[in-house]
Structure formats: structure tokens, C-alpha cells
Tab-separated table of C-alpha atoms in Angstrom:
chain	number	residue	atom	x	y	z
A	1	MET	CA	34.265	79.470	14.282
A	2	SER	CA	37.574	80.405	13.157
A	3	GLY	CA	38.857	79.353	9.621
A	4	LYS	CA	41.195	76.537	10.899
A	5	ALA	CA	37.896	74.854	13.019
A	6	THR	CA	36.342	75.239	9.699
A	7	LEU	CA	38.531	73.500	7.974
A	8	LEU	CA	38.541	70.850	10.379
A	9	VAL	CA	35.145	70.405	10.669
A	10	ILE	CA	35.017	70.035	6.788
A	11	ALA	CA	37.504	67.439	7.060
A	12	GLY	CA	36.071	65.875	9.315
A	13	PHE	CA	32.435	65.534	7.346
A	14	SER	CA	34.548	64.459	4.410
A	15	LEU	CA	36.148	61.527	6.324
A	16	ILE	CA	32.897	60.451	7.697
A	17	PHE	CA	31.269	60.582	3.870
A	18	LEU	CA	34.242	58.495	2.339
A	19	VAL	CA	33.790	55.510	5.208
A	20	VAL	CA	30.213	55.778	4.426
A	21	ALA	CA	30.438	55.784	0.913
A	22	GLN	CA	33.055	52.856	0.899
A	23	ASN	CA	30.701	50.834	3.261
A	24	PHE	CA	27.928	51.478	0.689
A	25	GLY	CA	30.019	50.230	-2.145
A	26	SER	CA	31.076	47.387	-0.031
A	27	VAL	CA	27.473	46.549	0.550
A	28	SER	CA	26.446	46.996	-3.282
A	29	ASN	CA	29.426	44.712	-3.941
A	30	ARG	CA	28.302	41.986	-1.384
A	31	SER	CA	24.860	42.386	-2.623
A	32	VAL	CA	25.886	41.564	-6.686
A	33	ASP	CA	28.047	38.346	-5.062
A	34	ASN	CA	25.198	37.030	-3.139
A	35	TYR	CA	22.820	37.412	-5.957
A	36	VAL	CA	25.308	35.861	-8.334
A	37	ASP	CA	26.225	32.978	-5.371
A	38	TYR	CA	22.185	32.462	-5.089
A	39	TYR	CA	21.540	32.247	-8.764
A	40	ASN	CA	24.029	29.780	-9.409
A	41	GLU	CA	22.818	27.548	-6.378
A	42	THR	CA	19.165	28.392	-7.883
A	43	ILE	CA	20.421	26.373	-11.345
A	44	SER	CA	22.469	23.752	-9.705
A	45	HIS	CA	19.407	23.083	-7.799
A	46	SER	CA	16.978	23.474	-10.136
A	47	ILE	CA	19.472	20.906	-12.884
A	48	ALA	CA	19.550	18.196	-9.865
A	49	VAL	CA	16.159	18.437	-9.084
A	50	SER	CA	15.178	17.832	-12.949
A	51	GLY	CA	17.588	15.147	-12.758
A	52	ALA	CA	16.097	13.166	-9.885
A	53	ASN	CA	12.439	13.823	-11.731
A	54	MET	CA	13.749	12.528	-14.920
A	55	ALA	CA	14.974	9.440	-13.553
A	56	ALA	CA	11.653	8.530	-11.607
A	57	ASN	CA	9.771	8.580	-14.719
A	58	GLN	CA	12.035	6.507	-16.431
A	59	ILE	CA	11.828	4.026	-13.706
A	60	TYR	CA	7.872	4.389	-13.643
A	61	LEU	CA	8.087	3.805	-17.423
A	62	ASP	CA	10.371	1.236	-17.025
A	63	PRO	CA	11.241	-0.427	-13.112
A	64	THR	CA	14.392	-2.382	-14.293
A	65	TRP	CA	16.136	1.245	-15.461
A	66	ASP	CA	18.972	1.762	-13.784
A	67	ASP	CA	21.195	3.519	-16.690
A	68	GLY	CA	21.204	6.851	-14.919
A	69	TYR	CA	22.331	9.895	-17.216
A	70	ASN	CA	26.450	10.742	-17.458
A	71	SER	CA	27.587	14.457	-18.107
A	72	ILE	CA	24.302	15.402	-19.715
A	73	PRO	CA	24.371	19.419	-20.371
A	74	TYR	CA	21.395	21.003	-19.316
A	75	GLN	CA	20.206	24.504	-18.482
A	76	ASP	CA	23.865	25.643	-19.660
A	77	GLY	CA	25.099	23.250	-16.651
A	78	TRP	CA	25.660	19.335	-16.296
A	79	MET	CA	23.541	16.732	-14.799
A	80	ASP	CA	24.553	13.334	-13.367
A	81	VAL	CA	22.403	10.683	-12.333
A	82	SER	CA	22.640	7.337	-10.626
A	83	VAL	CA	20.451	4.584	-9.781
A	84	ASN	CA	22.036	2.335	-7.444
A	85	ILE	CA	20.214	-0.919	-5.421
A	86	VAL	CA	20.269	-0.075	-1.736
A	87	ASP	CA	18.490	-3.445	-0.669
A	88	ALA	CA	18.450	-6.339	-3.192
A	89	PHE	CA	16.016	-8.484	-0.573
A	90	LYS	CA	13.825	-5.563	-0.612
A	91	ASN	CA	14.243	-3.909	-3.812
A	92	ILE	CA	14.739	-0.740	-2.463
A	93	ARG	CA	16.778	2.098	-4.852
A	94	GLU	CA	17.891	5.431	-5.113
A	95	ILE	CA	18.670	7.860	-7.454
A	96	GLU	CA	21.196	10.477	-6.764
A	97	SER	CA	20.967	13.326	-8.716
A	98	GLU	CA	24.049	16.103	-9.231
A	99	GLY	CA	23.380	19.272	-10.832
A	100	ARG	CA	26.856	21.249	-11.445
A	101	PHE	CA	26.696	24.855	-12.619
A	102	ASN	CA	29.340	27.682	-12.562
A	103	GLY	CA	31.355	25.832	-10.129
A	104	LEU	CA	28.632	24.931	-7.578
A	105	THR	CA	27.254	21.588	-7.128
A	106	SER	CA	23.760	20.771	-5.655
A	107	THR	CA	22.812	16.980	-4.753
A	108	VAL	CA	19.372	15.411	-4.399
A	109	LYS	CA	18.910	11.942	-3.837
A	110	VAL	CA	15.674	9.974	-3.644
A	111	THR	CA	14.668	6.890	-2.101
A	112	LEU	CA	12.207	4.557	-3.862
A	113	ALA	CA	10.206	1.181	-2.663
A	114	PRO	CA	8.391	-1.196	-4.851
A	115	SER	CA	4.996	-0.359	-4.518
A	116	LYS	CA	2.449	-2.901	-2.411
A	117	PHE	CA	-1.211	-3.417	-3.263
A	118	SER	CA	-1.666	-3.575	0.830
A	119	LYS	CA	-1.549	0.475	0.500
A	120	PHE	CA	-5.161	-0.109	-0.982
A	121	ALA	CA	-8.027	0.020	1.807
A	122	TYR	CA	-9.950	-1.412	-1.196
A	123	TYR	CA	-8.998	-2.801	-4.521
A	124	SER	CA	-11.224	-4.971	-7.044
A	125	VAL	CA	-11.127	-6.354	-10.649
A	126	ASP	CA	-14.940	-7.122	-10.924
A	127	GLU	CA	-17.485	-5.351	-8.601
A	128	GLY	CA	-19.556	-8.114	-8.754
A	129	GLY	CA	-21.693	-6.671	-11.053
A	130	THR	CA	-24.872	-5.947	-8.931
A	131	ILE	CA	-23.275	-4.128	-5.682
A	132	TRP	CA	-23.614	-0.469	-5.021
A	133	TRP	CA	-21.237	1.691	-2.731
A	134	THR	CA	-24.393	3.718	-1.476
A	135	GLY	CA	-24.641	6.463	1.289
A	136	SER	CA	-23.923	4.390	4.221
A	137	ASP	CA	-20.499	3.010	3.133
A	138	THR	CA	-17.393	5.118	3.758
A	139	VAL	CA	-13.902	3.979	2.742
A	140	TRP	CA	-10.762	6.113	4.385
A	141	GLY	CA	-7.847	5.105	2.473
A	142	PRO	CA	-6.843	4.220	-1.295
A	143	PHE	CA	-9.285	3.102	-3.457
A	144	HIS	CA	-9.310	1.492	-7.075
A	145	THR	CA	-11.653	-0.837	-8.966
A	146	GLN	CA	-10.653	-2.005	-12.631
A	147	ASP	CA	-14.420	-2.297	-12.667
A	148	TYR	CA	-17.322	0.577	-13.261
A	149	MET	CA	-17.857	2.288	-9.750
A	150	ARG	CA	-21.442	1.920	-9.264
A	151	VAL	CA	-22.888	4.542	-6.664
A	152	TYR	CA	-26.041	5.471	-4.490
A	153	ASP	CA	-26.741	8.420	-2.635
A	154	HIS	CA	-23.566	9.899	-2.422
A	155	PRO	CA	-20.892	7.323	-0.339
A	156	VAL	CA	-17.942	8.885	1.420
A	157	PHE	CA	-14.202	8.649	0.105
A	158	TYR	CA	-11.245	10.320	1.927
A	159	GLY	CA	-8.593	8.403	0.322
A	160	LYS	CA	-7.566	8.999	-3.536
A	161	ALA	CA	-10.135	6.938	-5.772
A	162	THR	CA	-9.363	5.633	-9.199
A	163	THR	CA	-11.470	3.385	-11.711
A	164	LYS	CA	-10.120	1.988	-14.997
A	165	LYS	CA	-13.503	2.795	-16.045
A	166	SER	CA	-16.364	4.777	-14.851
A	167	LEU	CA	-19.013	6.374	-12.377
A	168	VAL	CA	-22.236	4.577	-12.689
A	169	TYR	CA	-25.260	6.428	-10.811
A	170	TYR	CA	-28.021	4.626	-9.857
A	171	THR	CA	-30.584	7.201	-10.417
A	172	ASN	CA	-28.615	10.486	-11.663
A	173	LYS	CA	-25.364	12.873	-10.834
A	174	GLY	CA	-27.181	15.125	-8.301
A	175	HIS	CA	-28.469	12.035	-6.255
A	176	ASP	CA	-25.899	10.030	-6.338
A	177	LYS	CA	-22.601	11.744	-6.866
A	178	PRO	CA	-19.681	10.868	-4.207
A	179	TYR	CA	-17.795	12.722	-1.993
A	180	PHE	CA	-14.273	12.525	-3.036
A	181	TYR	CA	-12.122	13.997	-0.664
A	182	GLY	CA	-9.265	13.089	-1.845
A	183	GLY	CA	-9.537	13.463	-5.328
A	184	PHE	CA	-10.585	11.133	-8.370
A	185	GLU	CA	-9.238	9.750	-11.378
A	186	GLN	CA	-10.605	7.720	-14.105
A	187	GLY	CA	-9.011	5.749	-16.680
A	188	VAL	CA	-6.219	4.319	-14.360
A	189	ASN	CA	-5.241	1.094	-15.460
A	190	LEU	CA	-3.929	-0.843	-12.392
A	191	PRO	CA	-4.299	-4.617	-13.119
A	192	LEU	CA	-3.967	-7.473	-10.293
A	193	PRO	CA	-0.965	-10.020	-11.038
A	194	ALA	CA	-1.669	-14.007	-12.247
A	195	ASP	CA	0.871	-15.377	-10.574
A	196	ALA	CA	1.619	-13.252	-7.327
A	197	VAL	CA	0.922	-15.898	-4.847
A	198	SER	CA	2.439	-18.830	-6.949
A	199	ASN	CA	5.852	-16.209	-6.592
A	200	ILE	CA	5.999	-16.254	-3.329
A	201	GLU	CA	6.681	-19.677	-2.393
A	202	PRO	CA	10.583	-19.396	-2.938
A	203	GLU	CA	10.562	-16.880	0.343
A	204	ALA	CA	8.611	-19.478	2.726
A	205	THR	CA	11.276	-21.957	1.765
A	206	ASP	CA	14.499	-19.511	2.409
A	207	ASN	CA	14.055	-18.514	6.140
A	208	GLY	CA	10.063	-19.206	5.914
A	209	LEU	CA	7.886	-21.594	7.002
A	210	LEU	CA	5.854	-23.986	4.359
A	211	PHE	CA	3.551	-26.804	4.824
A	212	GLU	CA	3.097	-29.270	1.386
A	213	GLY	CA	0.985	-32.270	1.127
A	214	HIS	CA	-1.980	-31.480	3.522
A	215	ASP	CA	-5.506	-30.992	2.721
A	216	THR	CA	-6.266	-28.422	5.302
A	217	VAL	CA	-3.679	-26.898	8.009
A	218	TYR	CA	-5.424	-25.332	11.484
A	219	MET	CA	-3.567	-22.230	12.488
A	220	THR	CA	-3.890	-19.939	15.650
A	221	PHE	CA	-1.572	-17.459	16.397
A	222	ASP	CA	-0.649	-17.255	20.268
A	223	TYR	CA	1.304	-13.799	20.892
A	224	ASP	CA	4.773	-14.890	19.333
A	225	SER	CA	4.066	-18.281	18.723
A	226	LEU	CA	1.990	-20.320	15.835
A	227	LYS	CA	-0.030	-23.540	16.739
A	228	TYR	CA	-0.845	-25.679	13.814
A	229	LYS	CA	-2.540	-28.992	13.082
A	230	TYR	CA	-4.112	-31.181	9.871
A	231	SER	CA	-7.428	-31.993	11.575
A	232	TYR	CA	-9.357	-30.999	13.855
A	233	ARG	CA	-9.172	-33.834	15.953
A	234	ASP	CA	-5.460	-33.737	16.106
A	235	ASP	CA	-3.130	-32.139	18.677
A	236	PHE	CA	-1.445	-28.404	18.227
A	237	THR	CA	1.875	-28.287	17.762
A	238	SER	CA	3.530	-25.020	18.921
A	239	VAL	CA	6.876	-23.163	16.801
A	240	TYR	CA	7.953	-20.021	18.375
A	241	LEU	CA	7.837	-17.686	15.214
A	242	PRO	CA	11.020	-15.396	15.304
A	243	ASP	CA	13.008	-18.651	15.073
A	244	ALA	CA	10.882	-20.842	13.166
A	245	VAL	CA	9.974	-17.851	10.395
A	246	PRO	CA	12.715	-15.282	10.338
A	247	ASN	CA	11.259	-13.756	7.344
A	248	GLY	CA	7.515	-13.762	8.253
A	249	VAL	CA	6.615	-15.533	5.585
A	250	ILE	CA	3.886	-18.605	6.331
A	251	TYR	CA	2.363	-20.769	3.194
A	252	ALA	CA	0.466	-23.524	2.644
A	253	LYS	CA	0.634	-25.397	-0.734
A	254	GLY	CA	-2.221	-27.081	-1.782
A	255	SER	CA	-4.206	-26.519	1.361
A	256	ASP	CA	-6.714	-24.695	2.743
A	257	ILE	CA	-6.079	-22.386	6.104
A	258	ARG	CA	-8.113	-22.352	8.987
A	259	LEU	CA	-7.240	-18.884	10.740
A	260	GLN	CA	-7.660	-17.153	14.462
A	261	GLY	CA	-5.630	-15.908	17.045
A	262	ILE	CA	-3.530	-12.909	18.033
A	263	VAL	CA	-0.632	-11.821	16.071
A	264	GLN	CA	2.628	-10.538	17.729
A	265	GLY	CA	5.100	-9.145	15.075
A	266	GLN	CA	5.037	-9.290	11.104
A	267	TYR	CA	3.530	-11.965	8.914
A	268	SER	CA	1.893	-13.180	5.875
A	269	VAL	CA	-0.390	-15.979	5.887
A	270	VAL	CA	-0.289	-17.960	2.357
A	271	SER	CA	-2.356	-20.647	0.815
A	272	SER	CA	-1.992	-21.664	-3.029
A	273	THR	CA	-3.772	-23.487	-5.120
A	274	VAL	CA	-2.262	-27.170	-6.606
A	275	THR	CA	-4.113	-28.416	-9.573
A	276	THR	CA	-4.172	-31.521	-10.797
A	277	VAL	CA	-5.392	-34.421	-13.485
A	278	THR	CA	-7.260	-37.078	-12.818
A	279	GLY	CA	-8.485	-39.608	-15.348
A	280	ASN	CA	-8.561	-39.977	-19.601
A	281	GLY	CA	-10.411	-38.877	-22.231
A	282	ARG	CA	-14.027	-38.200	-21.290
A	283	ARG	CA	-13.120	-38.740	-17.544
A	284	ARG	CA	-10.164	-36.794	-17.380
A	285	ARG	CA	-11.128	-33.914	-14.565
A	286	THR	CA	-8.983	-31.302	-13.251
A	287	VAL	CA	-8.736	-30.485	-9.537
A	288	LYS	CA	-7.715	-27.694	-7.503
A	289	ASN	CA	-6.527	-28.258	-4.309
A	290	GLY	CA	-6.108	-25.811	-1.609
A	291	GLY	CA	-5.997	-21.706	-2.214
A	292	ASN	CA	-8.713	-20.692	0.388
A	293	ILE	CA	-8.740	-19.506	3.942
A	294	TYR	CA	-11.338	-19.717	6.424
A	295	LEU	CA	-11.756	-17.124	9.474
A	296	ASP	CA	-12.617	-19.015	12.143
A	297	ASN	CA	-12.514	-16.561	14.744
A	298	ASP	CA	-11.314	-13.202	15.527
A	299	ILE	CA	-7.759	-12.336	14.467
A	300	ILE	CA	-6.432	-9.305	15.798
A	301	PHE	CA	-2.705	-7.567	16.412
A	302	HIS	CA	-1.142	-8.143	19.959
A	303	LYS	CA	-1.209	-4.104	20.030
A	304	ASP	CA	-3.966	-2.283	18.340
A	305	PRO	CA	-1.883	0.711	16.618
A	306	ARG	CA	-5.399	2.812	17.142
A	307	ALA	CA	-4.812	2.557	20.675
A	308	ASP	CA	-1.208	1.859	21.058
A	309	PRO	CA	1.093	4.348	17.377
A	310	THR	CA	4.040	2.274	18.971
A	311	SER	CA	2.488	-1.378	17.150
A	312	THR	CA	4.612	-2.602	14.650
A	313	ASP	CA	2.347	-6.137	14.559
A	314	LEU	CA	1.349	-6.838	10.581
A	315	LEU	CA	-0.540	-9.494	9.076
A	316	GLY	CA	-0.982	-10.220	5.515
A	317	ILE	CA	-3.684	-12.730	4.673
A	318	ILE	CA	-3.026	-13.804	0.757
A	319	ALA	CA	-5.521	-16.364	-0.988
A	320	GLU	CA	-5.128	-17.661	-4.331
A	321	GLY	CA	-8.672	-18.264	-3.719
A	322	GLU	CA	-11.037	-17.096	-1.601
A	323	VAL	CA	-10.786	-15.426	2.250
A	324	LYS	CA	-14.167	-16.659	3.664
A	325	ILE	CA	-15.348	-15.762	7.161
A	326	THR	CA	-16.696	-19.447	8.334
A	327	ASP	CA	-20.229	-19.953	9.449
A	328	ASN	CA	-19.862	-21.406	12.885
A	329	ALA	CA	-20.738	-20.455	16.528
A	330	ALA	CA	-17.633	-17.809	16.989
A	331	ASN	CA	-18.663	-16.262	14.302
A	332	ARG	CA	-22.594	-15.499	15.349
A	333	ASN	CA	-21.422	-11.933	16.918
A	334	ASP	CA	-19.329	-10.015	15.195
A	335	ILE	CA	-15.633	-10.995	14.191
A	336	ASN	CA	-12.437	-9.195	14.396
A	337	ILE	CA	-10.056	-8.720	11.419
A	338	HIS	CA	-6.424	-6.765	11.722
A	339	ALA	CA	-5.444	-7.637	8.351
A	340	SER	CA	-4.614	-6.567	4.634
A	341	ILE	CA	-6.527	-8.997	2.935
A	342	TYR	CA	-5.512	-10.920	-0.353
A	343	CYS	CA	-7.080	-12.399	-3.048
A	344	GLU	CA	-6.171	-13.525	-6.437
A	345	ASP	CA	-8.926	-15.545	-8.132
A	346	GLY	CA	-11.478	-14.945	-5.849
A	347	GLY	CA	-12.851	-12.451	-3.312
A	348	PHE	CA	-13.382	-11.953	0.654
A	349	GLY	CA	-16.855	-12.771	1.998
A	350	ALA	CA	-19.061	-14.668	4.427
A	351	GLU	CA	-19.615	-18.400	4.183
A	352	ASN	CA	-23.162	-18.965	3.602
A	353	TYR	CA	-23.872	-15.352	3.561
A	354	ASP	CA	-27.621	-15.710	2.445
A	355	ARG	CA	-28.202	-18.354	5.000
A	356	ARG	CA	-26.497	-17.985	7.893
A	357	PRO	CA	-28.196	-15.999	11.109
A	358	VAL	CA	-27.802	-12.133	11.375
A	359	SER	CA	-24.185	-12.182	12.810
A	360	GLY	CA	-23.339	-8.519	13.525
A	361	ASN	CA	-20.444	-6.553	11.886
A	362	ILE	CA	-17.268	-7.404	10.136
A	363	ASN	CA	-14.549	-4.949	12.032
A	364	LEU	CA	-11.705	-4.779	10.180
A	365	LEU	CA	-9.079	-2.897	10.293
A	366	GLY	CA	-6.518	-2.812	7.183
A	367	GLY	CA	-7.608	-3.567	3.457
A	368	VAL	CA	-9.656	-5.872	0.983
A	369	ILE	CA	-7.622	-6.753	-2.400
A	370	GLN	CA	-9.766	-9.014	-4.465
A	371	ASN	CA	-10.413	-10.119	-7.421
A	372	ILE	CA	-14.345	-10.358	-7.333
A	373	ARG	CA	-16.396	-8.337	-4.650
A	374	ARG	CA	-18.113	-10.937	-2.471
A	375	PRO	CA	-21.175	-10.473	-0.637
A	376	VAL	CA	-21.494	-10.543	3.318
A	377	GLY	CA	-24.818	-10.635	4.026
A	378	THR	CA	-28.076	-9.601	2.752
A	379	PHE	CA	-30.252	-6.200	3.551
A	380	ASN	CA	-33.980	-5.109	2.855
A	381	SER	CA	-34.985	-1.582	3.538
A	382	ARG	CA	-35.692	-2.450	7.744
A	383	GLY	CA	-32.093	-3.722	7.766
A	384	ALA	CA	-29.979	-6.955	7.682
A	385	VAL	CA	-31.565	-9.904	6.895
A	386	SER	CA	-28.487	-12.096	7.207
A	387	GLY	CA	-24.683	-12.419	7.473
A	388	PHE	CA	-22.584	-8.966	8.327
A	389	SER	CA	-22.953	-5.396	7.985
A	390	LYS	CA	-19.232	-3.441	7.142
A	391	ARG	CA	-17.485	-1.789	9.867
A	392	TYR	CA	-14.098	-1.304	7.451
A	393	MET	CA	-11.062	1.293	8.834
A	394	TYR	CA	-8.002	1.706	6.790
A	395	ASP	CA	-4.584	1.023	9.015
A	396	THR	CA	-2.609	3.891	7.985
A	397	ARG	CA	0.535	2.037	8.163
A	398	LEU	CA	-0.106	0.476	5.468
A	399	MET	CA	0.657	3.533	3.424
A	400	VAL	CA	4.329	3.287	4.502
A	401	ALA	CA	4.901	-0.281	5.807
A	402	SER	CA	3.084	-3.673	4.494
A	403	PRO	CA	3.543	-7.410	5.245
A	404	PRO	CA	6.110	-9.672	4.354
A	405	ALA	CA	6.100	-10.733	0.817
A	406	PHE	CA	2.836	-8.709	-0.109
A	407	PRO	CA	2.426	-8.699	-3.574
A	408	GLY	CA	3.457	-5.345	-5.689
A	409	THR	CA	1.951	-3.734	-8.384
A	410	GLY	CA	5.003	-3.759	-10.667
A	411	SER	CA	5.825	-0.052	-9.829
A	412	PHE	CA	7.570	1.872	-7.409
A	413	GLU	CA	7.187	4.923	-4.503
A	414	ILE	CA	9.111	7.703	-3.798
A	415	VAL	CA	9.584	7.338	0.501
A	416	SER	CA	11.947	10.130	0.796
A	417	TRP	CA	13.526	12.993	-1.130
A	418	LEU	CA	16.242	14.959	0.446
A	419	GLU	CA	17.733	17.840	-0.864
């Protein structure tokens, strides 16, 4: 190779190495820039997430808190948080948290909705003293009791289970310890409101249906209509529910309700107590009227969500006193109930539970929230002696949806988190 050719080869390789070196330098610079951008984005995102969590904690401690944070220094950046009511009727709130760091901004939006007691598969204040959860009992959704949780022979709980007090074993822990597949926590205090039922009345007077001045109201759901009357011998009056009850609240003030039928839509049936005082001195008497709901026959959805996941049918059965399964011929061979049941002062049970014949199963799809746990039958070592056996299934839609005006826990739950 001549000297001239050698010089050309050397020059060519030098040019190539210069280009490669420049590319390596460019890649290295871009890597540093990308790392800096990623670091800035991470910090700004972290500030926004921290602001959302701080605001959510403040709302947990004080449900009325809406002050937010204005230009708070945090992690060498800045935090701005606002709390806005996006639906005043449903009390839906949105936390918008903004984190700023080195010129970059990240935003997190969190939507909060009031927590409803309807989310529970089972809730009680008083467990009845001598009633035990046994190995034949399975609870499929969230569980809470303010009482001791009495267990025997490994009952099963698939949802989160909580108690204010503690576990009580019938024999010992080894023989009776429950299976908690959704977790267990004790020391959780979640009291039942004392006036939740009466607080629903204003909603019945505003786009709901209010019954007043009757001892008893007989109600039969007929798909998208409601038939009602005030005595057994009367003829029914029928109303078209979407027009008669736009907000879904059907309220009987000072009346007992006799309920059955097929529900199409989203409704809450409510019975409140009216207290009157009669007489004077030693003859003075306090009389409570109404507040109880009797299930005279099946009360079910038009579309069972287990068979049709598109079903939007929901029902709340809300009583200030008791919800009872009527002792009648229609209920002698099972009863089917699709509802979330709420009893403010009483509980859910079977009328004449210890005297009625063996009546099959209570096939419940929904949940039971009650002040006092009531019995539905009696049993011995050979099986049922009277009343019903329990076949309770949780309606999983109740984790995110609730019947109209269903009583709330007084706190909020996160229903969406957008970053």
C-alpha cells in the first residue's frame, strides 16, 4: 500500500471514530437528561401522591374537612391540594393534588363517596349473647360486630372481618379458630347511627313516596310498579314507580309494612316509628307505632345479578324496629330475599321462630345490618327443629353501589384514584 493510500485509510478510520465518539457523547448526554427528567417527574409525582394521601387522611379524621393545602413546601418542591364537592346530593367529593418540582407538575385526582352500611354482608351491635358462628357458617363479604365474636369449629369468612371487642372460642383456639381469608382486625369501633331512619324522611317528601297515618301498609312490587293498600281486605292501588318515586325512597311513617314482590329498579323501603304519649300520672303510657317490616312472601329482583351481571336492580329494606319473616303458609317452604336489610333498633329474624314448623331455607342475596342478632329457627344434633336454615349470599355489587338513601357510616371511601 502506498503512503497516500495509508493516509486515506487512517483519515477514514479517524473520521469514523470521531463520529462514533460524538454519538457516544450524545447518548451519554441524553441519558443524563433522561435521568434528570425522570428524577424530576418522580419527585413531582411523589409530592402529588403525598398530598392526596394527606387530604384523604384529613377527611377520614373529619368528614367535613375541605380546606386543602395552598403552596405548601414539600420535598424541595410545592404542593397544592383542593377538595371539591362534585355532587352535592350524593355528597361525592374529589381531591385534586398537584405536585411541582423543578418546573414539572404532576396531578393526582381521588374521588370519595360516603361509606354505606350496605357494603356489609353482616353487621351487628349485639350478637345476642348465646349465638355462635359455627363450622357450618360461611360469610362471603365484609363482616363487622361491635360485640364479641363467638366462634366454634372453624367458621369461614371470605371478606375482611372486624370486631370492636375480641374473639371468644367455644372450646379453644386450636379447635375453633375461624378461617379469615380476607383478613381480621379487632378493636375497630363502627357504631350504628341512632337516627339514620328518621333522617331519610326528607328524601321521601322530596321526589319520594311518603305514607303517613296508617297502622299498616301492604306493598307488593310488580316489576316497575308498586301496588299498595292499608288493610288486608282493601283493593290495591297501583303506581308506576319511575314517575311516583323518582329518587327511589318509599317511606312509611309510623306504619308497619307487609312486603313482597318482584323489584325492577333501585328502591329503598323504609318503616319509621312514631312515639305517642297517652294518659297522665300513673296512667301515662308511651306507645310506639310502626317501624317494623314483615316479609309476607318472596321479595326478589327482576334480574338476578348472579344470572345476569348487567342487572341494576337494588333494594334496601330499612326498619327502625324489626324485619321479620311472616309466619304464614307462603313462607313454609323457603323464602327468597334479594336486599340489603337494615334494622336500627331491632334485628332480622323469623316470626315465631321456635314455634313455626321447619320452613326450609332463607335464601338471601344481599346483606344484614342489625342492632341485635335475632334467631330464625331452632336446631339440635339431628338438624332443624323449627324455623329456617340460613343460605346467605353476598351481593358483591354492594361494595360499590347502594340502595337509595341507605344509612351511611359517617365516613368516606375512595372509589377512584387517577394519576
